[in-house]
């Protein structure tokens, strides 16, 4: 049977999981003739490909389409990647992220209260986007008045399918100018934020020179953190709310025992990974399951398919908040490109559900009225109606 895998179809955007299953079962190394890309879908194979960063290069971009190299960390190979990653990791520490919890909680509560003033609000735009956008902006120092633009640019860059590429290009040019201006401002007025820290941190680069980042390198980090730092979390929180609506028994478990929320966060990310695929380009022939991927081939590591692999997860299509944590957690990538924002992302999603369930235990979302677009490599709704219900009289945090 042929596999109808059209990454740009609305049907795939609505529900990619039947196609993923067919790929895992019938063509674990799949070649898309029309778009000329390859796809790996089984859990073990995706993990192995992540680990083999020499055979699977990120330099050609991490989506199906070619990407312009703007100096993004995610598009760097070793040895250059090592230096750049070491620098951001030095600044983006677990302690600094954990120190954000009171701020994240306060922002989350205020955003929820404001949204829930209406009988029905948009869970995505009024809540799930606002929280991570404000948190990452605070962390890297994006002024309040620019945050809406930053979100608009990021949103445009993710759009695929029926989109006006001229509008996308214009958004990209406008974003580049905003980031360049922010860097100029920050050089003139250093502050207590991550970008200023990055600006002032020295490290020995691959040529053995001790140096700091240039303005172009800083602008790339700025853009990467602002975009990756909010789009994925903004998808994860509604993905979680929709999963709880589909599986009411799991929601009841969380209401009865808030200590399950951290584990539920992992299950939300496994069940509906916000980052569905990581693109690579092979630097040599790779043979797997008797199929040879040629050198120089665009290859997708399908995380969205891997986290539903029945070879690795029992009843993978069941959302189970008590499921044993996936120790590898490939929904954050694996190997050298593993997500820089893991601690922050986990913190934000956990706090979002703690506050939501504590403040509005009867909240309802309506997945059947959610709207979606065809997107490049992420999965999530654009809009999702929510009724907050009665506020809880007794506020308690897990
Ligand atoms: C639920 C939320 C998130 C998910 C599911 C997620 C997922 C991922 C994945 C799968 C990768 C690997 C990409 C690859 O191998 O090509 C990645 C890399 C990255 N993520 Fe995240 N991410 C999330 C949140 C964040 C946040 C909050 C930040 C910023 C603070 C962030 C910053 C980055 C950066 C900079 C990289 C590139 C790392 C590298 O190339 O070494 N992410 N993320």
Coordinates of C-alpha atoms and ligand atoms in Angstrom, one line a residue:
X1 CA 0.0 0.0 0.0
X2 CA 1.3 3.5 -0.8
X3 CA 1.8 5.9 2.0
X4 CA 0.1 9.2 1.5
X5 CA 2.5 11.4 3.4
X6 CA 1.9 15.0 2.5
X7 CA 3.5 17.2 5.1
X8 CA 1.8 20.3 3.6
X9 CA -1.8 19.0 3.7
X10 CA -4.4 20.2 6.2
X11 CA -5.4 16.6 6.9
X12 CA -1.8 15.9 8.1
X13 CA -1.8 19.1 10.2
X14 CA -5.1 17.9 11.8
X15 CA -3.9 14.4 12.6
X16 CA -0.5 13.1 11.5
X17 CA -0.5 10.0 13.7
X18 CA -2.1 7.5 11.3
X19 CA 0.5 8.4 8.7
X20 CA 3.3 8.1 11.3
X21 CA 2.1 4.6 12.2
X22 CA 2.1 3.5 8.6
X23 CA 5.6 4.9 8.1
X24 CA 6.9 3.1 11.2
X25 CA 5.3 -0.2 10.2
X26 CA 5.7 -0.2 6.4
X27 CA 8.6 2.2 5.6
X28 CA 10.8 2.9 8.6
X29 CA 13.2 4.5 6.2
X30 CA 10.9 6.4 3.8
X31 CA 11.7 8.4 0.7
X32 CA 9.3 11.1 -0.4
X33 CA 9.8 11.1 -4.2
X34 CA 8.0 14.4 -4.9
X35 CA 9.7 16.5 -2.2
X36 CA 12.9 14.4 -2.3
X37 CA 13.4 14.0 1.4
X38 CA 13.9 10.9 3.6
X39 CA 12.2 10.2 6.9
X40 CA 13.1 8.0 9.9
X41 CA 10.2 7.3 12.2
X42 CA 11.0 4.5 14.7
X43 CA 12.1 5.6 18.2
X44 CA 15.4 3.7 18.3
X45 CA 16.4 4.9 14.8
X46 CA 15.5 8.5 15.7
X47 CA 17.6 8.4 18.9
X48 CA 20.5 6.8 17.0
X49 CA 20.4 9.4 14.2
X50 CA 20.5 12.2 16.8
X51 CA 23.5 10.6 18.4
X52 CA 25.3 10.3 15.0
X53 CA 25.7 14.0 14.4
X54 CA 28.6 13.4 12.0
X55 CA 26.5 11.4 9.5
X56 CA 23.4 13.5 10.1
X57 CA 24.4 17.2 9.8
X58 CA 22.3 20.1 10.9
X59 CA 24.1 22.6 8.7
X60 CA 21.6 22.4 5.8
X61 CA 18.7 23.4 8.1
X62 CA 16.3 21.5 10.4
X63 CA 13.1 21.7 8.4
X64 CA 12.0 20.0 5.2
X65 CA 12.7 23.2 3.3
X66 CA 16.2 24.6 2.8
X67 CA 17.0 27.2 5.5
X68 CA 19.3 30.3 5.2
X69 CA 22.1 30.0 7.7
X70 CA 21.7 33.0 9.9
X71 CA 24.2 31.8 12.4
X72 CA 21.6 29.8 14.4
X73 CA 23.0 27.4 16.9
X74 CA 20.6 24.7 15.8
X75 CA 22.2 24.8 12.3
X76 CA 25.8 24.5 13.4
X77 CA 27.9 21.3 13.3
X78 CA 30.9 20.4 15.3
X79 CA 33.4 21.9 16.0
X80 CA 31.8 25.3 15.7
X81 CA 28.6 24.2 17.5
X82 CA 30.6 23.1 20.6
X83 CA 31.9 26.6 21.4
X84 CA 28.6 28.4 20.8
X85 CA 26.6 25.8 22.8
X86 CA 29.1 26.0 25.7
X87 CA 28.7 29.7 25.8
X88 CA 24.9 29.8 26.0
X89 CA 24.8 26.8 28.4
X90 CA 27.1 28.8 30.7
X91 CA 24.5 31.5 30.9
X92 CA 21.3 29.4 30.6
X93 CA 21.9 27.5 33.8
X94 CA 19.4 25.3 35.7
X95 CA 19.8 27.6 38.7
X96 CA 19.0 30.7 36.8
X97 CA 15.9 29.0 35.3
X98 CA 14.7 27.7 38.6
X99 CA 15.2 31.2 40.1
X100 CA 12.5 32.3 37.6
X101 CA 9.7 30.3 39.2
X102 CA 8.2 33.1 41.3
X103 CA 8.2 35.4 38.3
X104 CA 6.7 32.6 36.0
X105 CA 4.0 31.9 38.6
X106 CA 3.1 35.5 39.1
X107 CA 3.0 36.2 35.4
X108 CA 0.9 33.0 34.9
X109 CA -1.6 33.9 37.5
X110 CA -2.0 37.5 36.2
X111 CA -2.4 36.3 32.6
X112 CA -5.0 33.7 33.6
X113 CA -7.0 36.1 35.7
X114 CA -7.1 38.7 32.9
X115 CA -8.1 36.0 30.3
X116 CA -10.7 34.5 32.6
X117 CA -12.5 37.8 33.1
X118 CA -14.4 36.7 30.0
X119 CA -16.8 33.8 30.0
X120 CA -15.0 32.4 27.0
X121 CA -11.4 33.3 26.0
X122 CA -8.8 32.0 23.5
X123 CA -6.6 29.6 25.4
X124 CA -3.8 30.0 22.8
X125 CA -3.7 33.7 22.2
X126 CA -4.8 35.0 25.6
X127 CA -2.9 32.6 27.8
X128 CA -0.5 30.0 26.2
X129 CA 1.4 32.4 24.0
X130 CA 1.4 35.2 26.6
X131 CA 3.1 33.3 29.3
X132 CA 6.3 32.0 27.5
X133 CA 6.5 35.2 25.4
X134 CA 6.7 37.4 28.5
X135 CA 9.0 35.0 30.4
X136 CA 11.6 34.7 27.6
X137 CA 11.3 38.4 26.9
X138 CA 12.0 39.2 30.5
X139 CA 14.9 36.8 30.5
X140 CA 16.6 38.2 27.4
X141 CA 15.3 41.8 27.7
X142 CA 12.7 42.4 25.0
X143 CA 10.7 45.5 25.8
X144 CA 7.0 45.0 26.3
X145 CA 6.0 47.1 23.3
X146 CA 8.0 44.8 20.9
X147 CA 6.7 41.5 22.2
X148 CA 3.7 41.4 19.9
X149 CA 5.9 42.0 16.9
X150 CA 8.3 39.2 18.0
X151 CA 5.5 36.8 18.2
X152 CA 4.1 37.9 14.8
X153 CA 7.5 37.4 13.2
X154 CA 8.0 33.9 14.7
X155 CA 4.5 32.9 13.7
X156 CA 5.0 34.0 10.1
X157 CA 8.3 32.1 9.9
X158 CA 6.6 28.9 10.9
X159 CA 3.8 29.1 8.3
X160 CA 3.8 26.7 5.4
X161 CA 1.4 25.6 2.7
X162 CA -0.9 28.3 1.4
X163 CA 1.2 31.3 2.5
X164 CA 2.5 34.4 0.8
X165 CA 6.3 34.0 0.8
X166 CA 6.7 37.7 0.3
X167 CA 5.0 38.4 3.6
X168 CA 7.2 35.8 5.3
X169 CA 10.3 37.4 3.8
X170 CA 9.1 40.9 4.9
X171 CA 8.6 39.5 8.5
X172 CA 12.1 38.1 8.4
X173 CA 13.7 41.4 7.3
X174 CA 11.7 43.3 10.0
X175 CA 12.7 40.8 12.6
X176 CA 16.4 41.1 11.7
X177 CA 16.2 44.9 12.0
X178 CA 14.5 44.6 15.5
X179 CA 17.2 42.3 16.8
X180 CA 20.0 44.4 15.4
X181 CA 18.6 47.5 17.1
X182 CA 18.2 45.6 20.4
X183 CA 21.9 44.6 20.2
X184 CA 22.9 48.2 19.6
X185 CA 20.8 49.4 22.5
X186 CA 22.2 46.7 24.8
X187 CA 25.8 47.6 23.9
X188 CA 25.0 51.2 24.9
X189 CA 22.9 50.3 28.0
X190 CA 24.1 47.0 29.5
X191 CA 21.4 45.4 31.8
X192 CA 21.0 42.6 34.2
X193 CA 19.7 40.1 31.6
X194 CA 20.8 37.1 29.6
X195 CA 21.8 39.0 26.4
X196 CA 24.1 41.4 28.4
X197 CA 25.6 38.3 30.1
X198 CA 26.2 36.7 26.7
X199 CA 27.7 39.9 25.5
X200 CA 30.2 40.0 28.3
X201 CA 31.1 36.3 28.6
X202 CA 34.4 35.2 27.1
X203 CA 35.3 31.7 26.0
X204 CA 38.1 30.2 24.0
X205 CA 36.7 29.5 20.5
X206 CA 37.7 26.6 18.2
X207 CA 40.7 28.5 16.8
X208 CA 42.0 28.8 20.4
X209 CA 41.2 32.6 20.6
X210 CA 39.6 33.9 23.8
X211 CA 36.8 36.1 22.6
X212 CA 33.2 37.4 23.0
X213 CA 30.4 37.1 20.5
X214 CA 30.2 39.5 17.6
X215 CA 27.1 41.6 17.0
X216 CA 25.9 39.3 14.3
X217 CA 26.4 36.2 16.5
X218 CA 24.5 37.9 19.3
X219 CA 21.6 38.9 17.0
X220 CA 21.4 35.2 16.0
X221 CA 21.3 34.1 19.6
X222 CA 18.7 36.7 20.4
X223 CA 16.4 35.7 17.6
X224 CA 16.9 32.0 18.4
X225 CA 16.1 32.4 22.0
X226 CA 13.1 34.6 21.4
X227 CA 11.6 32.3 18.9
X228 CA 12.4 28.8 20.2
X229 CA 11.8 30.2 23.7
X230 CA 8.2 30.8 23.2
X231 CA 6.7 29.1 20.2
X232 CA 7.2 25.5 21.5
X233 CA 5.8 26.2 25.0
X234 CA 2.9 28.1 23.4
X235 CA 2.1 24.9 21.6
X236 CA 2.7 22.5 24.5
X237 CA 0.3 24.1 26.9
X238 CA -2.8 23.9 24.6
X239 CA -1.7 20.4 23.5
X240 CA -1.8 19.4 27.1
X241 CA -5.2 21.1 27.7
X242 CA -6.7 19.2 24.7
X243 CA -5.2 15.9 25.9
X244 CA -6.9 16.4 29.3
X245 CA -10.2 17.2 27.5
X246 CA -9.9 13.9 25.5
X247 CA -8.9 11.9 28.5
X248 CA -11.0 13.1 31.5
X249 CA -9.8 10.3 33.8
X250 CA -6.3 11.8 33.5
X251 CA -7.6 15.2 34.3
X252 CA -9.3 13.8 37.4
X253 CA -6.1 12.2 38.5
X254 CA -4.3 15.6 38.3
X255 CA -7.1 17.4 40.2
X256 CA -6.9 14.7 42.9
X257 CA -3.1 14.7 43.2
X258 CA -1.2 17.7 42.0
X259 CA 2.1 16.0 42.6
X260 CA 1.5 14.1 39.3
X261 CA 1.8 17.4 37.3
X262 CA 5.6 17.2 36.6
X263 CA 5.1 13.7 35.2
X264 CA 2.0 14.9 33.2
X265 CA 4.3 17.5 31.6
X266 CA 6.5 14.7 30.2
X267 CA 3.5 12.8 29.0
X268 CA 2.1 15.9 27.3
X269 CA 5.3 16.3 25.4
X270 CA 5.5 12.7 24.5
X271 CA 1.9 12.5 23.4
X272 CA 2.0 15.6 21.2
X273 CA 5.6 16.8 20.8
X274 CA 5.5 20.5 19.9
X275 CA 8.6 20.0 17.8
X276 CA 7.5 17.2 15.4
X277 CA 10.6 16.7 13.3
X278 CA 14.3 17.6 13.2
X279 CA 15.8 17.9 9.7
X280 CA 19.3 16.7 8.9
X281 CA 21.4 16.3 5.8
X282 CA 23.5 13.1 5.4
X283 CA 27.2 13.5 5.0
X284 CA 27.7 10.0 3.8
X285 CA 25.5 7.0 2.8
X286 CA 23.5 5.5 5.7
X287 CA 22.0 2.1 5.4
X288 CA 19.1 1.2 7.8
X289 CA 16.6 -1.6 7.6
X290 CA 18.1 -2.6 4.2
X291 CA 17.5 0.8 2.7
X292 CA 20.4 3.1 1.8
X293 CA 19.9 6.9 2.2
X294 CA 22.4 8.5 -0.2
X295 CA 25.0 11.1 0.8
X296 CA 23.7 14.7 0.8
X297 CA 20.0 13.7 1.4
X298 CA 17.6 15.7 3.4
X299 CA 16.5 13.4 6.2
X300 CA 13.7 14.0 8.7
X301 CA 14.0 12.6 12.2
X302 CA 10.3 12.2 12.9
X303 CA 10.0 12.8 16.7
X304 CA 6.2 13.0 16.4
X305 CA 6.2 9.4 15.1
X306 CA 9.0 8.2 17.4
X307 CA 7.1 9.1 20.6
X308 CA 4.1 7.0 19.5
X309 CA 6.2 4.0 18.6
X310 CA 4.6 0.9 20.0
X311 CA 8.1 -0.8 20.0
X312 CA 9.1 1.6 22.7
X313 CA 5.8 2.7 24.5
X314 CA 3.0 0.5 25.7
X315 CA -0.4 1.8 24.3
X316 CA 1.3 4.8 22.8
X317 CA -1.9 6.5 21.7
X318 CA -3.2 6.5 25.3
X319 CA -2.5 9.7 27.3
X320 CA -1.5 8.5 30.7
X321 CA -0.2 11.0 33.3
X322 CA 1.2 8.1 35.4
X323 CA 3.3 6.6 32.6
X324 CA 6.9 6.0 33.5
X325 CA 9.0 9.0 32.4
X326 CA 10.8 8.6 29.2
X327 CA 14.4 8.9 30.4
X328 CA 15.7 9.9 27.0
X329 CA 12.8 12.3 26.3
X330 CA 13.6 12.8 22.7
X331 CA 10.9 15.4 22.4
X332 CA 13.7 17.8 23.5
X333 CA 16.0 16.4 20.9
X334 CA 19.0 14.3 21.8
X335 CA 22.8 14.5 21.6
X336 CA 24.7 17.7 20.9
X337 CA 21.6 19.7 19.8
X338 CA 19.5 18.8 22.8
X339 CA 17.3 21.7 23.8
X340 CA 18.8 24.5 25.7
X341 CA 15.5 25.5 27.2
X342 CA 14.6 22.2 28.8
X343 CA 14.5 23.5 32.4
X344 CA 12.6 26.6 31.5
X345 CA 10.1 24.8 29.3
X346 CA 9.4 22.2 32.0
X347 CA 9.0 24.9 34.6
X348 CA 6.6 27.0 32.4
X349 CA 4.4 24.1 31.5
X350 CA 4.3 22.7 35.0
X351 CA 3.4 26.1 36.5
X352 CA 0.7 26.7 33.8
X353 CA -1.1 23.5 34.8
X354 CA -0.6 24.0 38.5
X355 CA -2.1 27.5 38.3
X356 CA -4.9 26.5 35.9
X357 CA -6.0 23.5 37.9
X358 CA -5.8 25.4 41.2
X359 CA -7.5 28.6 40.0
X360 CA -10.0 27.2 37.5
X361 CA -10.5 23.5 38.3
X362 CA -13.6 23.4 36.1
X363 CA -12.0 24.9 33.0
X364 CA -13.1 23.5 29.7
X365 CA -11.4 23.7 26.3
X366 CA -13.1 22.8 23.0
X367 CA -10.7 20.9 20.7
X368 CA -13.5 20.5 18.1
X369 CA -13.5 24.3 17.7
X370 CA -9.7 24.7 17.6
X371 CA -8.2 26.1 14.5
X372 CA -4.9 25.0 12.9
X373 CA -2.6 26.0 10.0
X374 CA -0.1 24.0 8.1
X375 CA 3.2 24.6 9.9
X376 CA 6.8 23.7 9.2
X377 CA 8.1 21.5 12.0
X378 CA 5.9 22.3 15.0
X379 CA 2.5 21.0 16.1
X380 CA -0.2 23.0 17.9
X381 CA -3.4 24.9 17.6
X382 CA -3.7 28.6 16.5
X383 CA -6.8 29.2 18.5
X384 CA -8.6 27.1 21.1
X385 CA -11.8 28.3 22.9
X386 CA -11.8 28.0 26.7
X387 CA -14.4 28.5 29.3
X388 CA -12.7 29.1 32.7
X389 CA -15.7 28.2 34.8
X390 CA -16.0 29.3 38.5
X391 CA -12.7 30.4 40.1
X392 CA -11.6 28.2 43.0
X393 CA -12.1 29.7 46.4
X394 CA -9.2 27.8 47.8
X395 CA -6.0 28.5 46.0
X396 CA -3.3 26.0 46.6
X397 CA -0.1 25.1 44.7
X398 CA 1.1 21.6 44.2
Ligands
LIG1 C1 8.2 22.4 25.2 C2 9.1 23.3 24.8 C3 10.3 22.9 24.0 C4 10.5 21.9 23.1 C5 9.5 20.7 22.9 C6 11.7 22.0 22.5 C7 12.3 21.1 21.6 C8 13.6 21.2 21.1 C9 14.2 20.2 20.2 C10 13.5 19.0 19.7 C11 15.4 20.7 19.9 C12 16.5 19.9 19.1 C13 16.5 20.4 17.6 C14 17.4 19.6 16.7 O1 18.0 18.6 17.2 O2 17.5 20.0 15.5 C15 15.6 22.0 20.6 C16 16.7 22.7 20.5 C17 16.8 24.0 21.0 N1 15.9 24.6 21.8 FE1 14.2 23.9 22.5 N2 12.3 23.2 22.9 C18 11.4 23.8 23.8 C19 11.6 24.9 24.5 C20 12.7 25.8 24.4 C21 12.9 27.0 25.1 C22 12.0 27.5 26.2 C23 14.1 27.5 24.6 C24 14.8 28.8 25.1 C25 15.0 29.2 26.2 C26 14.6 26.6 23.6 C27 15.8 26.8 22.9 C28 16.4 25.9 22.1 C29 17.7 26.1 21.4 C30 18.5 27.4 21.5 C31 17.9 24.9 20.7 C32 19.1 24.6 19.9 C33 20.2 23.8 20.6 C34 21.3 23.3 19.8 O3 21.3 23.4 18.6 O4 22.3 22.9 20.4 N3 13.8 25.6 23.5 N4 14.5 22.3 21.3

